Amino acid sequence: MKFNPVTVTLRNQVTVTLRAAVKTDARALLESGQRCLLESPYLITTPEEFNFTIPQERDWIRSVNESDNSLLLVAVYSNQIIGNLLLRGEPRSKIKHNALLGIMIRKQWQAIGLGTALIRTAQEWARATGILKSVWLSVHATNLHAIALYRKTGFEQAGTQTAYIQEPDGTFTDNLLMGFRL
């Protein structure tokens, strides 16, 4: 399903464009993803594991865009990708009505309304598909800012995976499963 770009004004009075990713975003998406991984302790992929090539990233963007129940949004400011949101719809017929949400926002763009704008925009798109009925996500139990954002946008905790994430120091963190019914 086509996505028309949206312009949002954040709490810092900066205007950002939210649009569907295109194949020519591959390099910028990879660079933004790498920066987010270095800035956040809450992502489950390590910078060393994030080693996709530009052709692989282009193929991935194409596959998301070809799916009728998936959306890859990029947040753009001054021609720079400052964040992204993936709604990855399930491909199998019995669970095609579900999508998994993943979001990455550059650290300096957090806590000013960008996450809320990305999620609410994705929720509106998901409703409009007529296919999606539920959106699910996973979040570190210690990521209180993200949990507050998800609750603010209607997500509810659906379960806990105890000691699911092993931190670099060897300790374990619970993973929360949260869901939103459309």
mmCIF file of C-alpha atoms in Angstrom:
data_model
loop_
_atom_site.group_PDB
_atom_site.id
_atom_site.type_symbol
_atom_site.label_atom_id
_atom_site.label_comp_id
_atom_site.label_asym_id
_atom_site.label_seq_id
_atom_site.Cartn_x
_atom_site.Cartn_y
_atom_site.Cartn_z
ATOM 1 C CA MET A 1 0.000 0.000 0.000
ATOM 2 C CA LYS A 2 1.348 3.404 -0.978
ATOM 3 C CA PHE A 3 2.389 5.849 1.742
ATOM 4 C CA ASN A 4 2.137 9.604 1.271
ATOM 5 C CA PRO A 5 4.852 11.608 3.078
ATOM 6 C CA VAL A 6 3.860 13.391 6.281
ATOM 7 C CA THR A 7 5.430 16.520 7.737
ATOM 8 C CA VAL A 8 5.506 16.852 11.536
ATOM 9 C CA THR A 9 6.699 19.619 13.820
ATOM 10 C CA LEU A 10 8.510 18.327 16.892
ATOM 11 C CA ARG A 11 8.538 19.845 20.370
ATOM 12 C CA ASN A 12 11.794 21.651 19.537
ATOM 13 C CA GLN A 13 9.907 23.390 16.667
ATOM 14 C CA VAL A 14 11.892 21.519 14.015
ATOM 15 C CA THR A 15 9.948 20.154 11.051
ATOM 16 C CA VAL A 16 10.693 16.584 9.971
ATOM 17 C CA THR A 17 9.394 14.566 7.022
ATOM 18 C CA LEU A 18 8.214 10.983 7.510
ATOM 19 C CA ARG A 19 8.207 9.011 4.280
ATOM 20 C CA ALA A 20 8.479 5.468 3.001
ATOM 21 C CA ALA A 21 12.055 4.335 2.456
ATOM 22 C CA VAL A 22 13.235 3.870 -1.115
ATOM 23 C CA LYS A 23 16.146 1.832 -2.464
ATOM 24 C CA THR A 24 18.325 4.932 -2.799
ATOM 25 C CA ASP A 25 18.109 5.308 1.020
ATOM 26 C CA ALA A 26 20.153 2.132 1.501
ATOM 27 C CA ARG A 27 23.492 3.759 2.356
ATOM 28 C CA ALA A 28 21.934 6.420 4.625
ATOM 29 C CA LEU A 29 19.812 3.810 6.415
ATOM 30 C CA LEU A 30 22.868 1.665 7.065
ATOM 31 C CA GLU A 31 24.804 4.657 8.391
ATOM 32 C CA SER A 32 21.917 5.786 10.603
ATOM 33 C CA GLY A 33 21.461 2.235 11.909
ATOM 34 C CA GLN A 34 25.146 1.931 12.750
ATOM 35 C CA ARG A 35 25.058 5.239 14.651
ATOM 36 C CA CYS A 36 21.938 4.181 16.587
ATOM 37 C CA LEU A 37 23.597 0.906 17.563
ATOM 38 C CA LEU A 38 26.601 2.807 18.929
ATOM 39 C CA GLU A 39 24.362 5.242 20.841
ATOM 40 C CA SER A 40 21.906 2.863 22.504
ATOM 41 C CA PRO A 41 22.415 0.022 24.983
ATOM 42 C CA TYR A 42 18.866 -1.208 24.316
ATOM 43 C CA LEU A 43 19.146 -2.617 20.809
ATOM 44 C CA ILE A 44 19.673 -6.372 20.605
ATOM 45 C CA THR A 45 21.919 -6.252 17.552
ATOM 46 C CA THR A 46 25.525 -5.298 18.214
ATOM 47 C CA PRO A 47 27.416 -2.953 15.877
ATOM 48 C CA GLU A 48 29.632 -5.925 14.885
ATOM 49 C CA GLU A 49 26.579 -7.957 13.847
ATOM 50 C CA PHE A 50 25.175 -5.102 11.762
ATOM 51 C CA ASN A 51 27.231 -5.775 8.658
ATOM 52 C CA PHE A 52 24.831 -5.564 5.738
ATOM 53 C CA THR A 53 26.012 -4.449 2.329
ATOM 54 C CA ILE A 54 24.334 -1.705 0.334
ATOM 55 C CA PRO A 55 22.923 -4.237 -2.191
ATOM 56 C CA GLN A 56 21.509 -6.314 0.698
ATOM 57 C CA GLU A 57 19.931 -3.197 2.195
ATOM 58 C CA ARG A 58 18.414 -2.258 -1.183
ATOM 59 C CA ASP A 59 16.952 -5.762 -1.501
ATOM 60 C CA TRP A 60 15.542 -5.543 2.018
ATOM 61 C CA ILE A 61 13.920 -2.144 1.318
ATOM 62 C CA ARG A 62 12.449 -3.550 -1.909
ATOM 63 C CA SER A 63 11.040 -6.593 -0.092
ATOM 64 C CA VAL A 64 9.383 -4.407 2.559
ATOM 65 C CA ASN A 65 7.914 -2.114 -0.092
ATOM 66 C CA GLU A 66 6.527 -5.065 -2.050
ATOM 67 C CA SER A 67 4.689 -6.440 0.992
ATOM 68 C CA ASP A 68 1.076 -5.309 1.410
ATOM 69 C CA ASN A 69 1.300 -5.531 5.223
ATOM 70 C CA SER A 70 4.752 -3.983 5.832
ATOM 71 C CA LEU A 71 6.066 -0.433 5.981
ATOM 72 C CA LEU A 72 9.515 1.063 6.410
ATOM 73 C CA LEU A 73 9.326 4.730 7.397
ATOM 74 C CA VAL A 74 12.300 7.067 7.511
ATOM 75 C CA ALA A 75 12.381 10.356 9.396
ATOM 76 C CA VAL A 76 14.304 12.943 7.396
ATOM 77 C CA TYR A 77 15.667 16.293 8.497
ATOM 78 C CA SER A 78 17.923 18.393 6.265
ATOM 79 C CA ASN A 79 18.338 15.441 3.855
ATOM 80 C CA GLN A 80 19.604 13.212 6.707
ATOM 81 C CA ILE A 81 17.857 10.089 8.016
ATOM 82 C CA ILE A 82 17.508 10.672 11.752
ATOM 83 C CA GLY A 83 15.336 7.663 12.556
ATOM 84 C CA ASN A 84 13.257 4.892 11.111
ATOM 85 C CA LEU A 85 10.370 2.614 11.934
ATOM 86 C CA LEU A 86 9.714 -0.823 10.517
ATOM 87 C CA LEU A 87 6.330 -2.505 10.582
ATOM 88 C CA ARG A 88 7.134 -5.977 9.318
ATOM 89 C CA GLY A 89 3.963 -7.864 8.509
ATOM 90 C CA GLU A 90 3.941 -11.601 8.949
ATOM 91 C CA PRO A 91 4.013 -13.428 5.587
ATOM 92 C CA ARG A 92 2.071 -16.586 6.541
ATOM 93 C CA SER A 93 -1.695 -16.523 5.968
ATOM 94 C CA LYS A 94 -2.786 -17.477 9.509
ATOM 95 C CA ILE A 95 -0.774 -14.660 11.087
ATOM 96 C CA LYS A 96 -0.691 -12.130 8.233
ATOM 97 C CA HIS A 97 -2.859 -9.792 10.339
ATOM 98 C CA ASN A 98 0.109 -9.216 12.713
ATOM 99 C CA ALA A 99 3.115 -6.947 12.295
ATOM 100 C CA LEU A 100 6.258 -6.521 14.372
ATOM 101 C CA LEU A 101 7.377 -2.976 15.114
ATOM 102 C CA GLY A 102 10.982 -1.891 15.372
ATOM 103 C CA ILE A 103 12.119 1.693 15.816
ATOM 104 C CA MET A 104 15.496 3.438 15.895
ATOM 105 C CA ILE A 105 15.978 7.141 16.518
ATOM 106 C CA ARG A 106 19.291 8.973 16.720
ATOM 107 C CA LYS A 107 19.996 9.962 20.324
ATOM 108 C CA GLN A 108 19.826 13.743 19.788
ATOM 109 C CA TRP A 109 16.356 13.315 18.223
ATOM 110 C CA GLN A 110 14.856 11.371 21.118
ATOM 111 C CA ALA A 111 12.374 12.729 23.696
ATOM 112 C CA ILE A 112 11.056 15.523 21.433
ATOM 113 C CA GLY A 113 8.067 13.760 19.859
ATOM 114 C CA LEU A 114 9.658 11.949 16.911
ATOM 115 C CA GLY A 115 8.969 8.473 18.308
ATOM 116 C CA THR A 116 5.338 9.367 18.960
ATOM 117 C CA ALA A 117 4.978 10.790 15.442
ATOM 118 C CA LEU A 118 6.536 7.703 13.832
ATOM 119 C CA ILE A 119 4.390 5.261 15.816
ATOM 120 C CA ARG A 120 1.117 7.151 15.357
ATOM 121 C CA THR A 121 1.801 7.529 11.631
ATOM 122 C CA ALA A 122 2.510 3.782 11.348
ATOM 123 C CA GLN A 123 -0.647 2.957 13.327
ATOM 124 C CA GLU A 124 -2.755 5.073 10.951
ATOM 125 C CA TRP A 125 -1.164 3.338 7.959
ATOM 126 C CA ALA A 126 -1.733 -0.088 9.546
ATOM 127 C CA ARG A 127 -5.422 0.665 10.096
ATOM 128 C CA ALA A 128 -5.760 1.806 6.493
ATOM 129 C CA THR A 129 -4.339 -1.467 5.112
ATOM 130 C CA GLY A 130 -7.404 -3.394 6.200
ATOM 131 C CA ILE A 131 -5.028 -6.338 6.652
ATOM 132 C CA LEU A 132 -3.319 -5.640 9.963
ATOM 133 C CA LYS A 133 -5.195 -6.144 13.226
ATOM 134 C CA SER A 134 -2.336 -6.270 15.756
ATOM 135 C CA VAL A 135 1.101 -4.712 16.120
ATOM 136 C CA TRP A 136 3.652 -6.307 18.441
ATOM 137 C CA LEU A 137 7.037 -5.269 19.761
ATOM 138 C CA SER A 138 9.768 -6.308 22.180
ATOM 139 C CA VAL A 139 11.508 -3.930 24.557
ATOM 140 C CA HIS A 140 14.186 -4.195 27.254
ATOM 141 C CA ALA A 141 12.422 -4.144 30.631
ATOM 142 C CA THR A 142 14.918 -1.470 31.731
ATOM 143 C CA ASN A 143 14.193 0.886 28.803
ATOM 144 C CA LEU A 144 11.713 2.995 30.752
ATOM 145 C CA HIS A 145 11.559 5.844 28.202
ATOM 146 C CA ALA A 146 10.632 3.465 25.377
ATOM 147 C CA ILE A 147 8.070 1.666 27.543
ATOM 148 C CA ALA A 148 6.460 5.009 28.398
ATOM 149 C CA LEU A 149 6.344 5.897 24.673
ATOM 150 C CA TYR A 150 4.735 2.581 23.785
ATOM 151 C CA ARG A 151 2.125 2.902 26.550
ATOM 152 C CA LYS A 152 1.404 6.480 25.464
ATOM 153 C CA THR A 153 0.667 5.222 21.939
ATOM 154 C CA GLY A 154 -1.684 2.472 23.134
ATOM 155 C CA PHE A 155 0.561 -0.571 23.557
ATOM 156 C CA GLU A 156 -0.083 -2.875 26.486
ATOM 157 C CA GLN A 157 2.245 -5.396 28.057
ATOM 158 C CA ALA A 158 1.365 -8.904 26.922
ATOM 159 C CA GLY A 159 4.154 -10.910 28.534
ATOM 160 C CA THR A 160 7.668 -11.086 29.897
ATOM 161 C CA GLN A 161 10.571 -13.189 28.709
ATOM 162 C CA THR A 162 12.639 -13.574 31.850
ATOM 163 C CA ALA A 163 16.425 -13.193 31.516
ATOM 164 C CA TYR A 164 16.010 -13.092 27.733
ATOM 165 C CA ILE A 165 18.781 -10.582 26.949
ATOM 166 C CA GLN A 166 22.385 -11.150 27.988
ATOM 167 C CA GLU A 167 24.165 -7.831 28.473
ATOM 168 C CA PRO A 168 27.846 -7.294 27.584
ATOM 169 C CA ASP A 169 28.759 -7.497 31.294
ATOM 170 C CA GLY A 170 27.183 -10.966 31.577
ATOM 171 C CA THR A 171 24.045 -9.917 33.459
ATOM 172 C CA PHE A 172 20.582 -10.707 32.147
ATOM 173 C CA THR A 173 17.649 -8.417 31.395
ATOM 174 C CA ASP A 174 14.000 -9.299 30.924
ATOM 175 C CA ASN A 175 12.318 -8.617 27.584
ATOM 176 C CA LEU A 176 8.779 -7.244 27.571
ATOM 177 C CA LEU A 177 6.319 -8.171 24.841
ATOM 178 C CA MET A 178 3.835 -5.412 24.101
ATOM 179 C CA GLY A 179 0.927 -5.290 21.720
ATOM 180 C CA PHE A 180 -1.544 -2.887 20.176
ATOM 181 C CA ARG A 181 -4.891 -3.946 18.711
ATOM 182 C CA LEU A 182 -6.061 -1.869 15.743
#
